[in-house]
XYZ file of C-alpha atoms in Angstrom:
642
model
C 78.426 242.563 156.304
C 75.257 241.624 158.098
C 73.260 238.486 157.576
C 69.632 237.739 158.021
C 68.444 234.162 158.373
C 64.899 233.024 157.802
C 63.619 229.575 158.641
C 63.232 227.144 155.745
C 59.789 227.256 154.177
C 58.071 224.975 151.703
C 56.835 226.933 148.723
C 53.826 225.966 146.664
C 56.031 224.315 144.055
C 57.897 222.260 146.644
C 61.123 224.260 146.454
C 62.709 224.711 149.857
C 63.997 228.178 150.634
C 66.966 228.073 152.976
C 68.866 230.916 154.550
C 68.513 234.419 153.177
C 71.665 236.526 153.266
C 71.400 240.294 153.057
C 74.811 241.861 152.474
C 74.980 245.495 153.410
C 74.261 247.780 150.482
C 73.613 244.951 147.994
C 70.646 242.855 146.932
C 69.275 239.917 148.858
C 70.601 236.473 147.977
C 68.368 233.526 148.774
C 69.312 229.882 148.783
C 67.050 227.369 147.070
C 67.406 223.621 146.858
C 66.098 223.445 143.289
C 64.786 225.617 140.461
C 62.885 224.926 137.227
C 63.398 227.484 134.440
C 61.731 227.539 131.036
C 62.985 229.698 128.172
C 60.332 230.203 125.470
C 60.129 232.173 122.250
C 59.976 231.879 118.473
C 61.988 229.085 116.915
C 64.289 231.812 115.594
C 64.848 233.424 119.005
C 67.654 231.066 120.011
C 65.884 229.477 122.970
C 67.595 226.110 122.495
C 71.029 227.760 122.393
C 70.156 229.846 125.445
C 69.001 226.779 127.336
C 72.033 224.768 126.269
C 74.421 227.464 127.508
C 72.617 227.870 130.831
C 72.674 224.079 131.194
C 76.394 223.827 130.426
C 77.271 226.450 133.030
C 74.974 224.770 135.541
C 76.677 221.443 134.931
C 80.112 222.992 135.357
C 78.932 224.526 138.627
C 78.150 221.040 139.942
C 74.355 220.964 140.172
C 72.376 217.888 139.276
C 70.138 218.707 136.337
C 67.630 217.424 133.826
C 66.442 219.173 130.681
C 63.463 219.107 128.315
C 63.930 220.841 124.954
C 60.605 221.241 123.129
C 60.786 222.001 119.413
C 58.067 223.130 116.993
C 57.017 220.448 114.544
C 57.266 222.851 111.609
C 60.710 223.632 110.203
C 59.874 227.343 110.310
C 56.396 228.140 111.592
C 55.117 231.719 111.091
C 56.781 234.077 113.565
C 54.755 234.962 116.615
C 52.299 232.047 116.343
C 51.558 229.325 118.868
C 52.791 226.489 116.576
C 56.113 228.318 116.255
C 56.910 228.452 119.983
C 60.169 226.757 120.956
C 61.003 226.139 124.604
C 63.772 224.738 126.761
C 63.114 223.654 130.353
C 65.889 223.060 132.870
C 65.541 221.624 136.364
C 68.659 221.970 138.515
C 69.209 221.243 142.181
C 71.612 220.723 145.060
C 70.484 217.085 145.313
C 69.679 214.115 143.121
C 66.824 214.831 140.693
C 65.213 212.676 138.027
C 63.003 214.787 135.753
C 62.946 218.213 134.066
C 60.274 219.152 136.600
C 56.514 219.388 136.492
C 55.981 223.158 136.688
C 58.467 225.980 136.013
C 59.384 228.399 138.783
C 60.565 230.856 136.134
C 59.284 231.528 132.623
C 61.228 233.708 130.204
C 58.733 234.628 127.466
C 60.158 236.399 124.440
C 56.748 237.228 122.904
C 52.977 236.900 123.497
C 52.835 233.477 121.829
C 55.473 232.137 124.227
C 53.524 233.485 127.192
C 50.186 232.094 126.047
C 51.607 228.677 125.138
C 53.268 228.204 128.539
C 51.291 230.162 131.153
C 49.071 227.178 131.884
C 52.037 225.212 133.223
C 53.070 227.826 135.789
C 52.066 227.647 139.465
C 50.843 230.798 141.165
C 53.731 232.833 142.509
C 56.082 231.858 139.680
C 58.414 234.432 138.164
C 57.591 235.630 134.636
C 60.132 237.642 132.652
C 58.604 239.030 129.456
C 60.104 240.915 126.542
C 57.717 243.875 126.486
C 59.018 245.068 123.114
C 57.203 242.199 121.429
C 53.813 242.844 123.060
C 52.501 244.929 120.198
C 48.848 245.089 119.210
C 49.454 242.972 116.113
C 51.452 240.329 118.019
C 48.760 240.115 120.699
C 45.978 239.705 118.157
C 47.921 236.996 116.320
C 47.588 234.666 119.320
C 44.101 235.721 120.391
C 44.795 238.255 123.142
C 42.080 240.945 123.116
C 44.073 243.050 125.560
C 47.628 242.910 126.829
C 47.964 240.381 129.659
C 50.680 242.634 131.061
C 48.049 245.270 131.799
C 44.671 243.546 132.263
C 45.409 241.978 135.666
C 45.405 238.378 134.424
C 48.984 237.933 135.660
C 48.429 239.374 139.128
C 49.032 235.977 140.725
C 52.578 235.866 139.382
C 55.764 237.840 139.974
C 55.847 239.697 136.674
C 59.045 241.333 135.431
C 58.424 243.411 132.272
C 61.775 243.924 130.544
C 62.284 245.624 127.140
C 64.843 243.001 126.119
C 65.067 244.048 122.482
C 65.487 247.749 123.244
C 68.070 247.100 125.938
C 70.016 244.790 123.656
C 70.069 247.264 120.775
C 71.154 250.033 123.154
C 73.954 247.860 124.560
C 75.249 247.183 121.039
C 75.047 250.692 119.610
C 78.852 250.968 119.512
C 79.009 248.017 117.110
C 78.622 248.421 113.379
C 75.444 246.331 113.253
C 72.017 246.926 111.751
C 69.105 246.974 114.176
C 67.990 243.547 112.930
C 71.458 242.107 113.526
C 71.613 243.636 117.001
C 68.176 242.281 117.902
C 69.376 238.744 117.277
C 71.500 238.982 120.431
C 68.517 239.494 122.746
C 68.682 235.842 123.764
C 72.211 236.476 125.061
C 70.903 239.462 127.051
C 68.265 237.164 128.577
C 70.931 234.542 129.295
C 73.086 237.138 131.051
C 70.140 238.257 133.176
C 69.283 234.696 134.229
C 72.957 233.929 134.822
C 73.094 236.855 137.262
C 69.796 235.861 138.842
C 71.020 232.327 139.630
C 74.751 232.971 140.079
C 75.803 230.889 137.080
C 79.429 230.983 135.865
C 80.043 233.193 132.829
C 83.506 232.300 131.563
C 82.347 229.207 129.683
C 79.665 231.082 127.769
C 82.064 233.839 126.730
C 84.594 231.249 125.524
C 81.826 229.447 123.671
C 80.733 232.614 121.880
C 84.318 233.452 120.954
C 84.762 229.974 119.480
C 81.348 229.787 117.772
C 81.871 233.071 115.955
C 85.633 232.758 115.495
C 85.321 233.708 111.829
C 83.096 236.684 112.710
C 84.843 238.385 115.640
C 82.513 241.413 115.520
C 79.475 239.138 115.996
C 81.247 237.302 118.820
C 82.064 240.587 120.552
C 78.477 241.796 120.138
C 77.015 238.655 121.659
C 79.441 238.823 124.567
C 78.522 242.470 125.084
C 74.802 241.593 125.103
C 75.472 238.782 127.570
C 77.376 241.114 129.906
C 74.692 243.792 129.536
C 72.056 241.304 130.701
C 74.175 240.448 133.737
C 74.709 244.111 134.571
C 71.017 244.859 134.121
C 70.156 242.277 136.758
C 72.752 243.736 139.087
C 71.554 247.341 138.742
C 67.803 247.325 138.058
C 65.390 247.744 140.951
C 62.925 245.291 139.419
C 65.091 242.331 140.448
C 65.586 242.793 144.172
C 66.659 239.214 144.859
C 69.076 236.762 143.294
C 69.264 233.065 144.104
C 71.858 230.445 144.908
C 71.502 226.714 144.296
C 74.491 224.947 145.830
C 76.368 222.193 143.968
C 74.938 218.708 144.376
C 78.082 217.448 146.061
C 76.357 214.500 147.731
C 74.351 213.399 144.695
C 77.200 211.962 142.635
C 79.853 209.305 143.169
C 83.408 210.594 142.894
C 84.502 211.053 139.297
C 84.805 213.394 136.339
C 81.455 214.558 135.012
C 80.154 216.361 131.966
C 76.712 217.322 130.774
C 75.499 214.986 128.030
C 72.403 214.469 125.899
C 71.003 211.052 125.114
C 72.009 211.111 121.453
C 75.534 212.247 122.289
C 75.858 209.554 124.968
C 74.626 206.973 122.491
C 77.152 208.094 119.885
C 79.968 207.896 122.439
C 78.725 204.462 123.488
C 78.890 203.220 119.898
C 82.432 204.524 119.454
C 83.460 202.937 122.758
C 81.873 199.636 121.740
C 83.842 199.581 118.487
C 87.060 200.286 120.375
C 86.320 197.584 122.957
C 85.500 195.134 120.163
C 88.563 196.190 118.154
C 86.302 196.571 115.119
C 85.733 199.492 112.769
C 82.384 201.206 113.301
C 80.144 201.661 110.263
C 76.980 203.761 110.356
C 74.580 203.519 107.437
C 71.894 206.106 108.009
C 69.383 208.497 106.503
C 68.657 211.782 108.331
C 65.459 211.699 110.379
C 64.250 213.582 113.448
C 65.153 212.941 116.249
C 67.990 210.547 115.345
C 70.085 212.741 113.041
C 72.343 214.026 115.831
C 73.938 210.577 116.085
C 74.939 210.700 112.421
C 76.274 214.230 112.886
C 78.338 213.264 115.923
C 79.759 210.016 114.578
C 80.888 211.784 111.403
C 83.354 213.720 113.591
C 85.218 210.631 114.777
C 87.057 209.226 111.773
C 90.167 209.116 113.958
C 88.534 206.247 115.871
C 87.923 204.201 112.746
C 84.342 205.403 112.343
C 82.902 205.479 108.849
C 79.570 207.217 108.306
C 77.457 206.822 105.183
C 74.524 209.175 104.613
C 72.412 207.103 102.252
C 69.754 208.234 99.787
C 66.999 206.570 101.827
C 66.343 204.370 104.855
C 66.531 201.104 102.924
C 69.909 201.947 101.420
C 71.204 202.955 104.854
C 70.460 199.627 106.511
C 71.494 197.688 103.408
C 74.920 199.275 103.544
C 75.126 198.612 107.284
C 74.275 194.936 106.839
C 76.922 194.685 104.126
C 79.428 196.225 106.530
C 78.450 193.622 109.145
C 79.134 190.873 106.605
C 82.507 192.512 106.007
C 83.492 192.432 109.674
C 82.484 195.847 111.019
C 80.428 196.791 114.039
C 77.453 197.889 111.941
C 74.826 200.413 113.013
C 71.797 202.036 111.431
C 69.947 204.898 113.129
C 66.374 205.993 112.512
C 62.977 206.694 114.010
C 59.647 204.877 113.710
C 58.866 205.598 110.044
C 62.369 204.475 109.085
C 62.007 201.226 111.039
C 59.009 200.382 108.859
C 61.133 200.807 105.732
C 64.044 198.840 107.198
C 61.933 195.866 108.313
C 62.722 193.619 105.321
C 66.463 194.079 105.753
C 66.172 193.455 109.503
C 64.530 190.156 108.610
C 67.428 189.452 106.247
C 69.858 190.136 109.107
C 67.920 187.637 111.242
C 68.284 185.040 108.486
C 71.960 185.807 107.870
C 72.579 185.865 111.642
C 74.933 188.824 111.517
C 75.480 191.482 114.231
C 73.646 194.731 113.455
C 72.512 197.537 115.780
C 69.190 199.132 114.845
C 68.873 202.355 116.843
C 65.285 203.642 116.933
C 64.860 207.101 118.501
C 61.097 206.902 118.912
C 58.805 209.822 118.136
C 55.078 210.434 117.926
C 53.247 208.535 115.182
C 51.691 207.000 113.193
C 53.178 207.875 109.814
C 54.964 211.253 109.986
C 53.048 211.941 113.187
C 54.786 214.326 115.584
C 58.433 214.444 114.418
C 59.709 216.625 117.275
C 57.692 215.039 120.098
C 58.373 211.955 122.179
C 56.556 208.611 122.390
C 57.192 204.954 123.298
C 54.959 203.426 120.661
C 57.470 201.366 118.625
C 57.857 198.480 121.075
C 55.498 196.101 119.298
C 56.966 197.115 115.936
C 60.436 196.235 117.233
C 59.154 192.932 118.597
C 57.008 191.757 115.701
C 57.333 194.162 112.749
C 58.757 191.620 110.282
C 57.359 188.804 108.188
C 57.777 185.290 109.475
C 59.252 184.295 112.803
C 62.096 186.820 113.052
C 63.000 187.331 116.737
C 65.217 190.300 117.603
C 66.571 191.312 121.037
C 65.250 194.664 122.291
C 66.839 196.891 124.927
C 65.960 200.403 126.106
C 67.972 203.036 128.014
C 66.291 204.785 130.933
C 68.052 208.176 131.082
C 70.126 210.327 128.705
C 73.395 209.221 130.338
C 72.258 205.585 130.336
C 72.208 205.689 126.528
C 75.993 205.191 126.699
C 75.715 201.928 128.639
C 72.749 200.758 126.568
C 74.806 201.130 123.380
C 77.571 198.971 124.873
C 75.020 196.364 125.965
C 73.383 196.289 122.532
C 76.797 195.770 120.951
C 77.610 192.972 123.409
C 74.469 191.071 122.523
C 74.807 191.629 118.765
C 78.447 190.506 118.659
C 78.116 187.594 121.052
C 74.947 186.109 119.581
C 75.311 187.189 115.915
C 71.959 188.912 115.710
C 70.442 192.282 114.909
C 69.527 194.164 118.106
C 66.995 196.932 118.586
C 67.951 199.833 120.831
C 64.811 201.840 121.667
C 65.532 205.378 122.823
C 63.072 208.253 122.307
C 62.942 211.984 121.667
C 62.802 212.829 125.383
C 66.043 210.975 126.083
C 67.693 211.973 122.800
C 67.356 215.726 123.326
C 67.324 215.831 127.119
C 70.530 215.994 129.116
C 71.965 215.253 132.554
C 75.384 214.899 134.227
C 77.328 211.823 133.110
C 80.299 210.348 134.899
C 83.002 209.610 132.343
C 83.952 205.959 132.951
C 87.487 204.664 133.304
C 88.600 202.422 130.452
C 88.926 199.421 132.750
C 85.198 199.718 133.546
C 84.213 199.052 129.943
C 83.407 195.487 128.847
C 85.727 193.454 126.645
C 83.738 193.015 123.418
C 86.416 191.384 121.263
C 85.246 188.559 119.010
C 86.984 185.709 117.239
C 86.441 185.556 113.495
C 86.376 182.180 111.808
C 89.847 181.375 110.529
C 89.630 177.876 109.069
C 87.585 174.677 108.765
C 85.256 173.916 111.692
C 83.685 170.587 110.675
C 84.931 167.152 109.659
C 82.903 165.135 107.163
C 82.479 161.364 107.579
C 85.257 160.794 105.029
C 87.649 162.893 107.099
C 87.533 165.984 104.919
C 87.747 169.228 106.892
C 85.288 171.887 105.716
C 83.824 175.190 106.835
C 80.175 175.116 107.893
C 78.844 178.689 108.172
C 75.851 177.629 110.292
C 77.609 175.350 112.742
C 76.753 176.840 116.118
C 78.501 177.618 119.371
C 76.896 175.206 121.862
C 76.665 177.928 124.547
C 75.313 180.868 122.558
C 73.930 179.125 119.434
C 75.780 181.816 117.452
C 77.127 180.865 114.039
C 80.741 181.655 113.073
C 81.552 185.096 111.654
C 83.657 184.641 108.539
C 85.274 187.638 106.873
C 84.800 187.652 103.085
C 87.998 186.789 101.264
C 89.348 184.487 103.960
C 90.730 181.457 102.058
C 88.643 178.342 102.444
C 85.705 180.069 104.142
C 83.623 180.821 101.062
C 79.918 180.399 101.794
C 76.515 181.338 100.455
C 74.427 184.145 101.950
C 70.926 185.399 101.185
C 67.398 185.474 102.486
C 66.287 181.997 101.428
C 66.228 179.444 104.256
C 69.566 177.798 104.992
C 70.300 174.197 105.770
C 71.442 173.661 109.313
C 75.216 173.574 109.451
C 76.099 173.749 105.763
C 74.206 176.961 104.981
C 73.055 175.528 101.662
C 69.628 176.547 100.355
C 66.983 174.284 101.829
C 63.238 173.994 101.287
C 62.938 170.987 103.575
C 59.990 171.485 105.996
C 61.717 169.778 108.919
C 64.876 171.831 108.440
C 62.877 175.072 108.284
C 61.114 174.308 111.551
C 64.429 173.408 113.157
C 66.039 176.666 112.014
C 63.067 178.766 113.128
C 63.099 177.195 116.581
C 66.888 177.464 116.812
C 66.872 181.182 115.993
C 64.208 181.686 118.649
C 66.138 179.608 121.171
C 69.240 181.721 120.508
C 67.354 184.891 121.463
C 65.630 183.245 124.420
C 69.005 182.086 125.723
C 70.702 185.481 125.769
C 72.380 186.032 129.122
C 71.020 189.180 130.781
C 70.873 190.299 134.415
C 67.848 189.633 136.593
C 65.523 192.559 137.104
C 66.083 194.369 140.387
C 63.157 195.435 142.543
C 63.165 198.485 144.788
C 60.776 197.464 147.577
C 61.874 198.575 151.054
C 58.459 198.093 152.694
C 57.117 194.801 151.236
C 54.510 196.587 149.179
C 51.494 195.007 147.539
C 51.642 197.233 144.453
C 54.452 197.187 141.880
C 54.996 199.865 139.258
C 56.825 198.423 136.245
C 58.364 200.708 133.632
C 60.700 200.708 130.661
C 62.734 203.295 128.813
C 62.407 206.991 129.543
C 59.552 206.616 132.026
C 62.205 205.808 134.645
C 62.655 209.399 135.814
C 58.969 210.316 136.250
C 58.152 206.927 137.790
C 61.006 207.125 140.286
C 60.121 210.710 141.207
C 56.484 209.688 141.716
C 57.492 206.698 143.858
C 59.651 208.969 146.031
C 56.725 211.322 146.558
C 54.429 208.486 147.580
C 56.943 206.992 149.998
C 57.560 210.409 151.533
C 53.801 210.607 152.089
C 53.855 207.240 153.895
C 52.681 204.990 151.067
C 54.164 201.570 150.358
C 54.953 200.880 146.711
C 57.556 198.826 144.849
C 59.337 199.772 141.644
C 61.093 197.798 138.901
C 62.389 198.965 135.545
C 63.095 196.903 132.442
C 66.132 197.459 130.259
C 65.808 194.158 128.374
C 62.432 193.790 126.651
C 63.288 190.749 124.555
C 64.090 188.445 126.113
C 62.639 189.461 129.447
C 64.787 188.860 132.545
C 64.404 185.275 133.724
C 63.132 186.269 137.159
C 60.454 188.658 135.891
C 57.614 186.151 136.202
C 58.508 185.362 139.815
C 58.733 189.083 140.604
C 55.299 189.809 139.150
C 53.719 186.962 141.126
C 54.754 188.589 144.410
C 52.410 191.567 143.982
C 48.668 191.936 144.143
C 48.714 194.823 141.656
C 51.063 195.650 138.785
C 50.836 199.092 137.159
C 52.623 199.784 133.855
C 52.921 203.485 132.874
C 53.778 203.942 129.195
C 53.781 206.684 126.575
C 51.660 204.502 124.294
C 48.342 202.666 124.598
C 49.703 199.769 126.634
C 52.264 197.867 124.548
C 54.456 196.511 127.364
C 51.346 195.764 129.409
C 50.051 193.693 126.479
C 53.275 191.666 126.388
C 53.277 191.178 130.158
C 49.660 190.046 130.231
C 50.218 187.635 127.341
C 53.426 186.037 128.636
C 52.815 185.923 132.386
C 48.988 185.954 132.609
C 49.257 188.855 135.042
C 46.465 191.436 135.254
C 48.825 194.306 134.516
C 47.104 197.685 134.624
C 48.051 200.224 131.997
C 48.439 203.905 132.686
C 48.938 205.589 129.350
C 49.724 208.952 127.797
C 50.305 209.752 124.125
C 50.388 213.551 123.992
C 53.981 213.861 122.795
C 55.272 214.896 126.221
C 56.855 212.906 129.071
C 54.879 212.058 132.203
C 54.844 214.501 135.088
C 55.778 213.120 138.496
C 52.710 214.602 140.194
C 50.445 213.081 137.567
C 51.979 209.624 138.022
C 51.953 209.896 141.802
C 48.190 210.552 141.737
C 47.575 207.599 139.398
C 49.709 205.246 141.498
C 48.026 206.387 144.720
C 44.678 205.564 143.143
C 45.966 202.093 142.216
C 47.214 201.501 145.767
C 43.883 202.503 147.260
C 41.767 200.567 144.761
């Protein structure tokens, strides 16, 4: 074997090419430090499954990764049209990464619509693999191509690989007793095999997955495996692919531990189950299916062995009503939804504030208003979570920052709800919910102890010496009221939405009592113990970028780029949005400029300006997609220089 080494070079997309090995008689193998791949096709082409499988094998190989699934808004848009394009982007690397990447190095386009919808995101020199079988005259006209882009020279700036994926798949499956239409459905597996060869991905996991997925249809399983292997062999034998690539495991990016790939919704579901186990309480989910939160309902329904009970209600109001009833009955109660569902649940959330019972309201935010963009991401429910109820009804609000962080955020939301007897908002979003990254599975002794003490007897002595139970007598440290399980002898008490008398819980219309209760409920939320916000500022910068939720990855990537270029900038990220960390005001005062990037029109910036009288500058985007690091870096550089 001979080897040929070339010096590292920085490509246009920023990917570093390391050594190039040229084994005798075989194809070149080049080492890259990172790659961004986007699979795109009709919503029926299996692009999400293809991306998921490539991601799973990449995770098992040990790369760091971040994904961005992008679904059509329509349930089934017309085939071959731009609104029907479904894509899955994966960024994987041999080092720590934070985002799904700004621009793909590789685009797999299954038809003309997929090419046209995504070509604008590709840098010159990118690889394009197209399914030439779909580039018919009718398909081209459907998306506005007057001539085939494969032949008119418009793709000359790219490395184009025309591959008749459909024909090759059908040919590979001719020994199976399948119709042509059935055989064509496996073309995504052919594409997956080709890309798996191209980037040296493991194959055993995918073959086991296909065997399991189609266990009741062994012929279909065998056909898909055959298509997958045919794609691999095509890459190995065709002259069109002269080079394959290696991206080494990210061995230095992770602390020691056992890892798995996880999406935000799956991490959140696991966090809820873990919270119920740590609290030694049954978990009850009252929910109504809604994009992009439904996966949590689907996942939790699988875990009855952990004491999880899921209730798919007839509507959003019934879902949260059942959950609040379960909270009254002594369960860790959860309701999951998205923005439109929060609007419907608002009255019951106010009731939970009045009853002072623990309830987790999980809002997987999506584009709005109204039905809006069901499959796209946004951060525009913050003010709704803060103020979207009648009267003074304060609710704690927390937000995870990455898909894996959804696990810890669920535990934190449960801690606050159980400790302070309050509903808690957990604000995730579509980007986190559907995206994925490696997650270190924690040891049990790392999880918090969330056990609570239920009321068991009288807690107050009247002037005549009689011992009674007062349902609104508060813990002096947390201001939480006792949690009494219905049916406990001697603890009978009245519940409902009408104002309660302090201590006794009797109905009260007294003005002074109402003001006292309103201020007490607010003081309880204001007094929640949360960590101080941490600031990443190695160079004593004058500009601070402040984020929340899923903007963490793009902001951090942008900050890294600026610091690499010699700029000085500080970064802080909020998990707790109500109450704010106690040191936040002092942190903001240290900086001449504060920039707040958000996927809304400036909701956190509005809160910051109002509470701290700081001239926070908004940088906003509401196009249904996450920020790109390059875009944020340019905006932050402009703020530094201003």
